[in-house]
Coordinates of C-alpha atoms in Angstrom, one line a residue:
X1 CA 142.2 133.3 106.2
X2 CA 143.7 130.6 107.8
X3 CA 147.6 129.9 108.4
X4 CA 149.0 126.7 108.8
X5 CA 152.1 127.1 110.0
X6 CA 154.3 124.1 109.2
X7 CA 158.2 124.9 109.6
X8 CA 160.7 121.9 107.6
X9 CA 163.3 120.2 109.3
X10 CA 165.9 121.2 106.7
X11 CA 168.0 118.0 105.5
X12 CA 170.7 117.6 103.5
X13 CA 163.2 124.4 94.3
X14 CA 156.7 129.0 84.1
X15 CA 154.5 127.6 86.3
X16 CA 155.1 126.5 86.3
X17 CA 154.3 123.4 85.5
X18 CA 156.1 122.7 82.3
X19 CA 155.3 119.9 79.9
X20 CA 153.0 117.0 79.3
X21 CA 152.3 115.8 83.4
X22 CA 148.8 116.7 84.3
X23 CA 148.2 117.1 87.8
X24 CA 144.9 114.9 87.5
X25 CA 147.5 112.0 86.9
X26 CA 148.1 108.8 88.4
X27 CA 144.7 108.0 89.9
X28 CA 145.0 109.3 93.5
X29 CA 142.9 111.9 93.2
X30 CA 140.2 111.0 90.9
X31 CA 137.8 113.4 91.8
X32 CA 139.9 116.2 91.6
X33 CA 138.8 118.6 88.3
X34 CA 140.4 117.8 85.8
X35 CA 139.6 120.9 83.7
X36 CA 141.3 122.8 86.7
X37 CA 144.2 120.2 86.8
X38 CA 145.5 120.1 83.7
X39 CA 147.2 123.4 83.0
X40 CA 145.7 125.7 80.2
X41 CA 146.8 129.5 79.0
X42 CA 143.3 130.0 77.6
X43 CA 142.6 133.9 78.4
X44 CA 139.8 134.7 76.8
X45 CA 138.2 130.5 77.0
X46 CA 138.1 130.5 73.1
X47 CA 139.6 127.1 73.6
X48 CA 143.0 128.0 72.3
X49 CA 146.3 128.7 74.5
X50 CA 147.7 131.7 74.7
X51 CA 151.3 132.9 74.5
X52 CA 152.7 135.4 77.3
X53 CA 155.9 137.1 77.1
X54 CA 157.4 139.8 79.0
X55 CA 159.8 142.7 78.7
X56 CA 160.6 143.7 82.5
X57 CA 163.7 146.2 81.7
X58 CA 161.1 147.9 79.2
X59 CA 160.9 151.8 79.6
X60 CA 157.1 152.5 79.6
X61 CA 156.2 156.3 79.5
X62 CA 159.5 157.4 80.1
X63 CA 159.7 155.1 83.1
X64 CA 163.3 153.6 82.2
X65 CA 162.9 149.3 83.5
X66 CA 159.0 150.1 83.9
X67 CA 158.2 147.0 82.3
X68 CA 155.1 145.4 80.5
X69 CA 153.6 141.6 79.3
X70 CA 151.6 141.6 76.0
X71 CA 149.3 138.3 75.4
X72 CA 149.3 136.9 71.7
X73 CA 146.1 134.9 71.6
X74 CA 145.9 131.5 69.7
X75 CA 144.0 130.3 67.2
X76 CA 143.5 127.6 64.3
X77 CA 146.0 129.2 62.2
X78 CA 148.5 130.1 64.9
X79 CA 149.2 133.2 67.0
X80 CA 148.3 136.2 65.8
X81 CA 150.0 139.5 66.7
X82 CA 147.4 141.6 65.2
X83 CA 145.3 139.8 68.2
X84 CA 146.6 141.0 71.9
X85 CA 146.7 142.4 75.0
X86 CA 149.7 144.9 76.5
X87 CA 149.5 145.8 79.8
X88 CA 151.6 147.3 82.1
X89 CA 151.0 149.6 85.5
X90 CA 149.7 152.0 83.7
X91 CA 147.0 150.1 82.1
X92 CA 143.3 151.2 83.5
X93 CA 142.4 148.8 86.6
X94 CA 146.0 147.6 87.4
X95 CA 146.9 149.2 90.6
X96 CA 149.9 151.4 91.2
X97 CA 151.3 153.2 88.2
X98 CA 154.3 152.5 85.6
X99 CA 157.9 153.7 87.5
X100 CA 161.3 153.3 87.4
X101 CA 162.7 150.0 88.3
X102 CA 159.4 148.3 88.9
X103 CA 160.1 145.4 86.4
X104 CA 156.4 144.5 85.9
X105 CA 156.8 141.3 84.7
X106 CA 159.7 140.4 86.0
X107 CA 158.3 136.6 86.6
X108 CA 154.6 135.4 85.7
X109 CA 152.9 132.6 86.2
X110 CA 149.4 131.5 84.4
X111 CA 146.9 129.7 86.3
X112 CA 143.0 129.6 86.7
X113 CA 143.5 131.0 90.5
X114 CA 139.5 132.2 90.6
X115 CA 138.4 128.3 89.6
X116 CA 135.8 130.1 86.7
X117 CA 137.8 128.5 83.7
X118 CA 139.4 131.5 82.3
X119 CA 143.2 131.6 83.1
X120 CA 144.6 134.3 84.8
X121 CA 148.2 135.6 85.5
X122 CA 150.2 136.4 88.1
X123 CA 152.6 139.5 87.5
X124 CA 155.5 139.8 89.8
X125 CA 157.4 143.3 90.0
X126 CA 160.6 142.5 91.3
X127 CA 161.2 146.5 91.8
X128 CA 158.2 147.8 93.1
X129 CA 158.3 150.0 95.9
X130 CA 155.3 149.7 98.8
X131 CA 155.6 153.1 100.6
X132 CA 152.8 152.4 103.2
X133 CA 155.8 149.6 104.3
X134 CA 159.2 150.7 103.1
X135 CA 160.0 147.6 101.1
X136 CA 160.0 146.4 97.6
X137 CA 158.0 143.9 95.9
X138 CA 154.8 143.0 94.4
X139 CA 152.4 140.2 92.9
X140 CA 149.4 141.7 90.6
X141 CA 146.8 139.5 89.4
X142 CA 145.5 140.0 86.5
X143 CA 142.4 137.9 85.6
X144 CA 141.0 135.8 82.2
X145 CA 137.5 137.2 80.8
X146 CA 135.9 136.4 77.3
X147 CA 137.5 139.9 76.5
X148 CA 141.0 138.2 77.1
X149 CA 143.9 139.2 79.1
X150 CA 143.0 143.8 80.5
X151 CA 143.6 145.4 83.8
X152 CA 140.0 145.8 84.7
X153 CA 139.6 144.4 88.6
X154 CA 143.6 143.5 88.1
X155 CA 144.2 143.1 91.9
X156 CA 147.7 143.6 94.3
X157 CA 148.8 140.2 96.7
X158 CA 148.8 141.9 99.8
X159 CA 151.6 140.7 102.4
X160 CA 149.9 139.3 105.5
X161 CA 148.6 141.8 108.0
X162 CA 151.6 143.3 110.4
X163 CA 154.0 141.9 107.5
X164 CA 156.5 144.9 106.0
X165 CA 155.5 143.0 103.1
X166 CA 159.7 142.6 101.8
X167 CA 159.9 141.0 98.7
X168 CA 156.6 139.9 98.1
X169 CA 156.4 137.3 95.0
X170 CA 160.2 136.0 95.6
X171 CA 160.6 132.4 94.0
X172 CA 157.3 132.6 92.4
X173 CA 156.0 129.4 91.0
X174 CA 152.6 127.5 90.5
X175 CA 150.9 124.2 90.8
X176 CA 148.5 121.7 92.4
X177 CA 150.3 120.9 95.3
X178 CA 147.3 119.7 97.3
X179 CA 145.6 117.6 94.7
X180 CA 142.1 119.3 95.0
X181 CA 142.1 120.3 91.5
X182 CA 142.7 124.0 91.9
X183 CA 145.9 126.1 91.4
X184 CA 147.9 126.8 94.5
X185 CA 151.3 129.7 94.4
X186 CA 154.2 129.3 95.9
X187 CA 156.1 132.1 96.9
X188 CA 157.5 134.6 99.6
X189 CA 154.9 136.1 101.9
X190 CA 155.6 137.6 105.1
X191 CA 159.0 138.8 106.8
X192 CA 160.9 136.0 107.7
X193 CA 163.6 135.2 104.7
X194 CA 163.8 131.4 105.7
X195 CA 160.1 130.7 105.0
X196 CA 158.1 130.0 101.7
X197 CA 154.1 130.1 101.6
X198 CA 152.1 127.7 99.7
X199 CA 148.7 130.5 98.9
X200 CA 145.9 128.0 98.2
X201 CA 143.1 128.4 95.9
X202 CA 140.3 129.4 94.6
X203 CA 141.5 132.8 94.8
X204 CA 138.8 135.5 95.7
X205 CA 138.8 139.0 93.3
X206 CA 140.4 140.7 96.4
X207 CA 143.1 138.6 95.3
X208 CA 142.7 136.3 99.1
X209 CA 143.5 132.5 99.1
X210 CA 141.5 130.5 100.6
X211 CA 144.5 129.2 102.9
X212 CA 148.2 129.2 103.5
X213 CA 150.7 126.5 104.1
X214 CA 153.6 128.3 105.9
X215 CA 157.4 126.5 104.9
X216 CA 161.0 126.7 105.8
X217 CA 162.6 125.8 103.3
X218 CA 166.1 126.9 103.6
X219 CA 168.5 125.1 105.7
X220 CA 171.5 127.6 105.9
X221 CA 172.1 131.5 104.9
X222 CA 171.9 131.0 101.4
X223 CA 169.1 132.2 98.6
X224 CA 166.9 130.2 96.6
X225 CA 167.8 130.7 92.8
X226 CA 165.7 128.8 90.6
X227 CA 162.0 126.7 91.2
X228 CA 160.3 124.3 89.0
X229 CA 157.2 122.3 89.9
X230 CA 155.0 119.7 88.4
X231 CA 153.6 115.7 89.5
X232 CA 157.3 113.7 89.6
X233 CA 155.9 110.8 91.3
X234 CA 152.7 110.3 89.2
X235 CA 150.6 110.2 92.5
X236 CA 148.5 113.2 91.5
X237 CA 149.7 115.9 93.3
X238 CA 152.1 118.3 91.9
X239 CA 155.6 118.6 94.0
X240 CA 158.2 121.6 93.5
X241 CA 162.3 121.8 93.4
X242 CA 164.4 124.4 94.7
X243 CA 167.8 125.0 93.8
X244 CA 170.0 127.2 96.0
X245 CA 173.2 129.3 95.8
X246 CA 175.4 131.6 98.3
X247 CA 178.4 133.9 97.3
X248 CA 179.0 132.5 93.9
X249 CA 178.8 129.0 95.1
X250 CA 175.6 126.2 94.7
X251 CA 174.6 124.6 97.5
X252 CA 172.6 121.8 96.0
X253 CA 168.4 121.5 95.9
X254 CA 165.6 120.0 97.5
X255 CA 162.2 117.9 96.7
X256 CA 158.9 118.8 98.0
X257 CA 156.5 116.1 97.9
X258 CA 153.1 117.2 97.2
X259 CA 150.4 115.7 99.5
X260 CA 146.4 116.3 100.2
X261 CA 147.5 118.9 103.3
X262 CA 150.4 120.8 100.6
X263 CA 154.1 119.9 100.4
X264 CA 155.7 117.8 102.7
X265 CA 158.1 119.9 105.0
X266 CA 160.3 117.4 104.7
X267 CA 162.7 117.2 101.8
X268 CA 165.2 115.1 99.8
X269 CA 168.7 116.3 98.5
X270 CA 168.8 116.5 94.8
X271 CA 172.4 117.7 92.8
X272 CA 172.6 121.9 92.2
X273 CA 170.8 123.1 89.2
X274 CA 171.0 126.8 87.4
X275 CA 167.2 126.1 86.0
X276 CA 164.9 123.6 85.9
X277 CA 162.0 122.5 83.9
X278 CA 159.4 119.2 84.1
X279 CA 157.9 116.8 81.6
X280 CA 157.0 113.3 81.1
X281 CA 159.9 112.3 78.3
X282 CA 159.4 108.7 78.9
X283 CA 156.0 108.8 78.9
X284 CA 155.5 106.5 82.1
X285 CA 152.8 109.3 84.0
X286 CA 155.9 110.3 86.7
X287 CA 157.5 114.0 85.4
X288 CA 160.7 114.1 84.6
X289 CA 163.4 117.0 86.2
X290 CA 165.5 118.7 83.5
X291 CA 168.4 120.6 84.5
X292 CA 171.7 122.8 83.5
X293 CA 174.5 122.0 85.9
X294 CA 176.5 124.6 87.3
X295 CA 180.0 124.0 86.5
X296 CA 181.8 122.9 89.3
X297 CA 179.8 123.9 91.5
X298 CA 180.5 127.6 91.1
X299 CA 178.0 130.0 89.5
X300 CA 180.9 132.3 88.2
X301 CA 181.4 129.8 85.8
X302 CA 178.4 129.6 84.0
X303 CA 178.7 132.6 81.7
X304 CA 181.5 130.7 80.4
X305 CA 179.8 126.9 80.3
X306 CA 179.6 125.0 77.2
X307 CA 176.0 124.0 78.9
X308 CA 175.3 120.0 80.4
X309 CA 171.9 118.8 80.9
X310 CA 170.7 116.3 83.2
X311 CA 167.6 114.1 83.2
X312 CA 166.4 112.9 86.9
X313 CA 163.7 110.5 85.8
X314 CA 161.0 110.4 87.7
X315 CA 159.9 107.8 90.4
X316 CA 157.1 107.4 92.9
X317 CA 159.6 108.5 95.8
X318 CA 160.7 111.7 93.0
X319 CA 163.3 112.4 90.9
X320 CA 165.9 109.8 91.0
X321 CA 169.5 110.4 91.8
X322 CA 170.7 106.7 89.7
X323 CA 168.0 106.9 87.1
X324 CA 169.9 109.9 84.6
X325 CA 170.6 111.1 81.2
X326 CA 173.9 113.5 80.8
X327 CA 173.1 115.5 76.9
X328 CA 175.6 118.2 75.8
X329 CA 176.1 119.3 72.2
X330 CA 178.6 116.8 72.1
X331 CA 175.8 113.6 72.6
X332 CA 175.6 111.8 69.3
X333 CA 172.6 113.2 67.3
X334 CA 172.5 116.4 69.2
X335 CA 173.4 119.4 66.1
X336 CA 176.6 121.6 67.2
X337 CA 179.2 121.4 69.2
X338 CA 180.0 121.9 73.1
X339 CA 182.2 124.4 73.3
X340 CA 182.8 127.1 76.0
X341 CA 180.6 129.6 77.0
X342 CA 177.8 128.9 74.6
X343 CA 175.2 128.0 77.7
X344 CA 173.4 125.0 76.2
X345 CA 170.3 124.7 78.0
X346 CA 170.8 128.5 79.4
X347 CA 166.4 127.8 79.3
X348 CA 165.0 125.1 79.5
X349 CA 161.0 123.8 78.7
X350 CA 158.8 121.3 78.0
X351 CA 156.2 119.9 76.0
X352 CA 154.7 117.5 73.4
X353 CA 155.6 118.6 69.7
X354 CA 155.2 115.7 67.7
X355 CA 151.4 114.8 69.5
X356 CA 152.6 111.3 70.4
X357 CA 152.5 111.7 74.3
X358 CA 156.0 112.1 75.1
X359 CA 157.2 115.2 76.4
X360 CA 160.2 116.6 74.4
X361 CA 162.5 119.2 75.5
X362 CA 163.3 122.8 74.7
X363 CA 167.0 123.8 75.2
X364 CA 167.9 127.6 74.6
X365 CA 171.4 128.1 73.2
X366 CA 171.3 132.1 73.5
X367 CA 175.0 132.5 73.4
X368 CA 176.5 130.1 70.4
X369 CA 178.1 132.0 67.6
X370 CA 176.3 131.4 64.4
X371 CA 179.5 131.6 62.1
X372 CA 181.4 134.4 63.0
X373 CA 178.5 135.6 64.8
X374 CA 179.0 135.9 68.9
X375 CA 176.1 134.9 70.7
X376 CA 173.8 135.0 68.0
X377 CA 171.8 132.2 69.6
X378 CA 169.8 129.1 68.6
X379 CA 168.0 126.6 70.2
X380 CA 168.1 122.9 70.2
X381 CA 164.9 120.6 70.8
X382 CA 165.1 117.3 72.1
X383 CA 162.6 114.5 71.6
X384 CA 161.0 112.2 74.1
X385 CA 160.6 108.3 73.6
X386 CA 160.0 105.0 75.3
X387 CA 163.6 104.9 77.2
X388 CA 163.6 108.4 77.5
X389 CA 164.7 111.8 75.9
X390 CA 168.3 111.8 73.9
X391 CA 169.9 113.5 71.1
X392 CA 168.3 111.4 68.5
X393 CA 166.1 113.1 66.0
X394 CA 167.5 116.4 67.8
X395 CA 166.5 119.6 65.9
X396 CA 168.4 123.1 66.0
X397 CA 166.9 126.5 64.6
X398 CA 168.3 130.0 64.6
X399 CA 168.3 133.0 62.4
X400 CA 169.7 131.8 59.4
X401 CA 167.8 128.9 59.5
X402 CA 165.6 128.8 56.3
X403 CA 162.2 129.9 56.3
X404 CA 163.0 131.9 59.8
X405 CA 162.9 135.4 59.3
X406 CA 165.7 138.0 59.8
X407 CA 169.3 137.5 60.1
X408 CA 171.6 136.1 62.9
X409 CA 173.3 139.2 64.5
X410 CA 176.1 138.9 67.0
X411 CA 174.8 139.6 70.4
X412 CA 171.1 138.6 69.7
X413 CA 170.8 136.3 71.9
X414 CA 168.2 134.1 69.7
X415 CA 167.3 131.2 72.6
X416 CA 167.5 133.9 75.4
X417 CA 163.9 132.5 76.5
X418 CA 162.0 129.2 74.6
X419 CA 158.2 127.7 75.5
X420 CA 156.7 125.0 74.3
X421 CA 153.0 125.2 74.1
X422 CA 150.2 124.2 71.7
X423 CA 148.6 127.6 70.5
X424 CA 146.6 125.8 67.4
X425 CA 144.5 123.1 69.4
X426 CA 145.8 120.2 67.2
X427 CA 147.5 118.4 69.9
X428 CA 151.1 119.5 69.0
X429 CA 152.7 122.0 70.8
X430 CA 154.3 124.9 69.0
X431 CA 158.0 126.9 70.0
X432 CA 158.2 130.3 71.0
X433 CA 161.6 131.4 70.9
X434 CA 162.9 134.6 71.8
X435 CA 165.9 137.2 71.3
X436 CA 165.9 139.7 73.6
X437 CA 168.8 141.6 72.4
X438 CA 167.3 141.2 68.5
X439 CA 167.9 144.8 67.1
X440 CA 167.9 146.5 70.2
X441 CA 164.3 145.7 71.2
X442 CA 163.8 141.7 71.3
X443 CA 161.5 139.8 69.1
X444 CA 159.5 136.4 69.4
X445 CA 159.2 133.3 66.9
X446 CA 156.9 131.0 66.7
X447 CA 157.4 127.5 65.1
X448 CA 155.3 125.0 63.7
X449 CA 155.0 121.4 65.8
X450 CA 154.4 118.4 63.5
X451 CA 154.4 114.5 63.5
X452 CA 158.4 114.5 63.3
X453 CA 159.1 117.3 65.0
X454 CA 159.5 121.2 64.4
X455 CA 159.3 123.4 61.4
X456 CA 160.3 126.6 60.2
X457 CA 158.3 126.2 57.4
X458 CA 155.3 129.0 58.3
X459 CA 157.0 130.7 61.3
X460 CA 156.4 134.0 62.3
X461 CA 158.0 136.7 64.1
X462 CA 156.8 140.0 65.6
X463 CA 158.4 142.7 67.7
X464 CA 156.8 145.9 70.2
X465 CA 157.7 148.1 66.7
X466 CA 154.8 145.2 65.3
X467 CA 152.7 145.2 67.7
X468 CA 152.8 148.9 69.3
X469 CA 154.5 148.5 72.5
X470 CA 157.3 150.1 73.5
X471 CA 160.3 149.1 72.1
X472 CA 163.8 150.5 72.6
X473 CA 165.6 148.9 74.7
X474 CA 162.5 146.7 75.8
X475 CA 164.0 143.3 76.4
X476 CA 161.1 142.0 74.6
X477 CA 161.1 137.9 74.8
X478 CA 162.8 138.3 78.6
X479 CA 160.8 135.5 79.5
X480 CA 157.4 133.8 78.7
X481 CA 154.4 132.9 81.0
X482 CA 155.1 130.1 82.9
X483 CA 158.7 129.5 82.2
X484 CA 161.2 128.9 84.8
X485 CA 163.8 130.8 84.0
X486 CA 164.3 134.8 84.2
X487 CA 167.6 135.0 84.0
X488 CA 170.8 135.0 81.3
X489 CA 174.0 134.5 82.1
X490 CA 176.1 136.8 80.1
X491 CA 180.0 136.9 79.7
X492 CA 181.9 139.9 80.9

């Protein structure tokens, strides 16, 4: 394997491409596959996407945070629970075995790494200790077959020869960053915490890229705390944000242009962000960066945050910095009101649900009270439109929403992680929706996308007791496959 070794001059961030912006777009690279390009969760290559969600703090066989990811395969008719895959370290043909603190799952990102037009996934577990190197960390791949999402010929990410191998899958994110039509990670791979690897692909089944674009992206002692990628200039080449923090404090972000040799190692500023997510809401073929600000700059403050969202619209140079939209629950149309420590836009996603080509947002809302309810949770959606996304025509759903089933609980945390992807093939993305907190286990929705928007009208709902994982105390619905965000802010 190659290493090309190309250090930034620092100046001045679920796969995961999120929402509507194909990496085939904008012309530049026509001859890159677009099959490859345009980002799928098809497992099993029945032609429907599949939903993955994870429960990282999960005990599995008495392995307290052990952690598993079940995939709910689509269909016609919607997903159907009676129709999936759980797997965890314990599965036959994923290496190492389920053990305290590992937090399989703790991020994942679908791609087609292998280029044979099944999707696979990338597990990271945060938690898992290498002995042969003394250090913690792990990416397993686990790859698509007509069978669907299993562990057999599930492969490890090994560190680069010499390498302790320290943190291994830190930052881990997806995309097309060198145009070729094939998917590319990002993430931490070797000793040095300043630099960031781009792992090319086709993947082989040893789980080797074919090469490795070598980046510093950090341009003082600070850590990188949330990444979102996807094509924000329309030129065909995905690019990737970083957003970084130190001591309680954020310390702003960065754009990384993609080009036909990786990202550029040169980056712009861009405003702090607590998580990020990308789509085309204007529909002009340049991705669109969604954010939640970090109150005043301090990241102490968010458990307490009514929640802001900004829109950087995106240009050919990136996002802009003059070109953006500020929505709170206070923006006219938007349902509820701003008011502190709810965490409106807590996670963030996007997607098409009304089929007309304009990415629309996903905002999770995982700690407004429902009545007297604390942080029983809901989650707003925002629609896209020539001019860009707003609060008109904004939709909000939560427990006691009709035709949603159970009840909003205090502390469910209904929002805690959303995605928006089309499991039915009609061109219409549906909403997952999770509450990881839901009666002690977590539970998943899934709603309906139609010509005007959402409905709860046909949802469903399963939990590990439904599907036969393991389920107290699971955090089921921590996250999904290919969302940005991992992590709730909760109040003390």
């Amino acid at each position: 394997m190659r290493v090309r070794s190309l250090c930034a001059v620092a100046v001045g961030l679920a796969v995961a491409l999120a929402g509507g912006v194909a990496s085939a777009a904008g012309g530049a690279q026509s001859s890159a596959k677009t099959t490859a390009a345009s980002v799928r969760e098809d497992f099993n290559g029945d032609g429907y996407q599949d939903l993955v969600t994870t429960a990282p703090e999960s005990p599995v066989a008495g392995q307290p945070r052990a952690g598993y990811i079940v995939v709910t395969y689509g269909s016609p008719t919607g997903l159907d629970p009676e129709s999936r895959n759980i797997v965890s370290q314990n599965t036959a043909g994923v290496p190492g075995n389920a053990e305290t603190d590992d937090r399989f799952g703790q991020k994942v990102v679908a791609r087609d790494l292998d280029d044979d037009g099944f999707t696979d996934l990338a597990v990271r577990s945060s938690g898992e200790t290498v002995t042969s190197t003394n250090s913690h960390g792990t990416v397993t791949v686990l790859w698509g077959r007509e069978a669907g999402l299993v562990g057999a010929g599930a492969v490890t990410i090994e560190a680069p020869s010499g390498s302790s191998g320290w943190l291994v899958g830190e930052n881990l994110a997806a995309g097309d960053f060198d145009g070729d039509g094939l998917s590319d990670l990002m993430m931490r791979h070797g000793d040095n915490w300043e630099i960031r690897s781009v792992l090319f692909g086709p993947f082989t089944r040893a789980g080797d890229p074919a090469d490795e674009q070598q980046i510093n992206m950090f341009s003082t002692d600070n850590d990188i705390s949330a990444v979102a990628a996807g094509d924000m200039t329309g030129d065909g080449y995905d690019d990737l944000v970083t957003f970084y923090a130190y001591q309680n404090h954020a310390e702003g972000g960065k754009f990384w242009r993609g080009t036909a040799s990786g990202l550029s190692t040169t980056p712009t500023a861009l405003p702090s962000a607590a998580t990020a997510a990308v789509g085309d809401f204007d529909r002009d073929g340049k991705g669109d960066l969604a954010t939640r600000t970090v109150p005043d700059g301090i990241t102490e403050n968010l458990p307490y945050d009514a929640g802001t969202i900004k829109i950087y619209y995106g240009t050919s140079s990136g996002p802009s910095t003059t070109r953006v939209k500020t929505i709170t629950q206070n923006t006219a149309g938007v349902p509820g009101v701003s008011e502190k420590g709810d965490q409106f836009g807590a996670r963030l996603d996007a997607g098409d649900v009304t089929g007309d080509g304009y990415a629309d947002l996903a905002a999770g809302v995982p700690f407004e009270a429902i009545e007297s309810k604390a942080a029983a949770g809901a989650v707003v959606l925002l629609k896209g439109r020539a001019g860009g996304i707003g609060g008109t025509g904004a939709q909000a759903f939560h427990q006691d929403t009709p035709a949603i089933g159970g009840v909003a609980e205090a502390g469910d945390r209904f929002g805690g992680a959303v995605r928006l992807l089309d499991v039915t093939g009609n061109g219409r993305a549906e909403l997952a929706v999770s509450a990881p907190k839901e009666n002690n286990t977590g539970a998943v929705w899934s709603l309906r996308g139609t010509t005007t928007g959402l409905t709860a009208t046909g949802s469903i709902a399963f939990n590990p007791v439904d599907i036969g994982a393991p389920a107290p105390n699971a955090g089921f619905g921590t996250a999904f496959a290919n969302e940005n965000g991992t992590f709730l802010y909760p109040p003390d």
